[in-house]
């Protein structure tokens, strides 16, 4: 029985039109969302895995290799069992990072244009044999039913038809990041058609050829060699290569990755795929031996690959034969359409966009859409060209498909590194891909053209390594993956990951952001749009900024630096789905530059944790995600530069981080699990006493390694509102010794600078009493009256005391309040003498200025502190006030007390401080004075000293109306 070629063409075009109608209705929303979004639809769409090599070729493969044809499906089933370990983590990353293709995934983890280009070219090379397989299967299946059909016309017509339908099916949206619900529904429908057709033909064959399953059993008993032919190869050869290849192909070949991750529905569908996808494959497998035995019983000529057509055709069932043919069209067309839809964006992203062809186009979206369509046509035509180049004597359909499976398997090491090995580097990935790809090309591609000399050499190598000569993919899989893994691991260990690679590894592990590289320079979303216009064009720039704002729930009026940084990251991720991560990163880095001086790392980390915990409260985060957040929080504590000691309910050590290890000299492994009291001295007593103290903060001195150190301790309870619940605490330990020493040295240097300024005033001040002493001494030589002599001697002594007081004040002020960071104990300091001495020093320092300096109040008041350091604060404030005052002005130093606080005000009537400088005057080394007139340390040190005394320093300035500096200190309580 034969069919006319026109009938086959009409049936094929009509069937593809039916598929387009299904997709069209879904895209227009005429199919309910509960259908298009149903997990079972997604699981059926994964049936695109079963192409013409499964539909046609499995019977032929079973005739040569027996039950080992099942390995192709058992490997896919094994892959489904790994959904929690491999598929689900990949789905999370592709959604969060907007990675729409396999090339995007690897280019993000192993950053660089070279990675994306290498992956794209390798996937394209690996897909061409598979595309040629589909064309060959359609042509040869058509000739089984219509021998008079022209192979060339059939092949070209099939490819042109698929180009049209591929563009209509999947190149309708601007960006591949949008889900094609119509396409997914059409692929699911195709999966049902090919399963139903294959099972129906198998059952029909049993019924008509053998008279039912009882007749089949009788035939097998009469022909035991039929069953032995299936069993013997399964026992004699290894299943491992096929299991590995099919397990990887189930989610790594471009069409599977596209359906499993890019086209995944919003609701969780992988749980359904765990059982529905293997069940779909099982139903297809059941029919394979039935068709093989039916063809054998009928003595059908030709290859067993097409028994699914030949059996009904030989028994005069044209309708069933046509249904079987359409099942084959389903298997082939679905594979070609989805593969080209997956490869076209990759080619555009990594082969064209880096050349800058899309830069600042007026209609970027339209250009990208038509470029993708052009690549769809080019890829399908490349598959047709590869089909024309194939040797007619090339192996069966399955053998041809395995060439592509071995190619895709080369991504296994890189994928494992992406998920589980942060140390993996781009150099290692590229080296592994080059080594494995070279072995694949050298061992398998020549066999597609049936070169006898090559076949003989490969057979000898297979025998030497213990692989069967009839299955070259076993040798190719072993050699290529071994070389790949060795190069990947070896070069990754030999090279150091860049900062970009480290950050990508952290994001791929969902550990949250690492150290932020700075804040954005733009101050509004509108500036984002303007900066993106030269790169994306006006329309695309506005659309992308608006989309990112909507996704984050922000408005165009946003001005907060932290939110603008989030907006930049969201724009980059959205562009990653449109242009690929490499080009997106280049575009955003060029347009939306960062300020490397801005420090936002801790805020980004805490924001990540807060978002994940908020999602957890809403039930959006699975348990494994919460566990990842817990590990991330622990890593933050471990990496803090402060010493962290986390305590359990029984005050046992849970975390003893690296900073505390360095400070204490105690290793974490030695102290974890010990109670605080059992820690080695002095830490046991020190921490246990502080943990039990009522104060949550303390600063104390202790001896460590023979040195006296100043430590600041802080305690945070896990249940601050119910401290008695015993849920643990966190102790923070900070070593202030070096900082105190630096502060003391800076303060002393500033004090010496002040002494230098005071010196001129002292010389003038001392000159007057010295002149009086000289005059009195000269008069003594001529004085005979004893009373007059005594009077003049008394005057000399008074002037000497005056000089002594001036010099003593200068010497006392020049001495540091602390030495090498060792704190002097605080004492009770009378306020009135402190004010008078500070005013005198300020007058001496600014002797040449016609400005009065008056001290008011403070009688009977006392504070606790270091008199010399407090005096330094007041001298700094007074000299600044004198410098700011006009000639003839007055600076007042006023002290008054409230119930608990002493307030000292330094008031001048100068020109005031401009508002734009108010926030910076406390920065170290910032000064508005001319070079050489100020160190820029005065106010910074003054604020630091006041804080050490438990006080606060505030400034109230009115431009043109003077400045008031207010120092608030705790009043010393009466003893």
PDB file of C-alpha atoms in Angstrom, residues 54 517 862:
ATOM      1  CA  UNK A  54      12.702   7.763  19.657  1.00  0.00           C
ATOM      2  CA  UNK A 517      31.170  47.580  44.201  1.00  0.00           C
ATOM      3  CA  UNK A 862      31.962  69.170  88.138  1.00  0.00           C
TER       4      UNK A 862
END
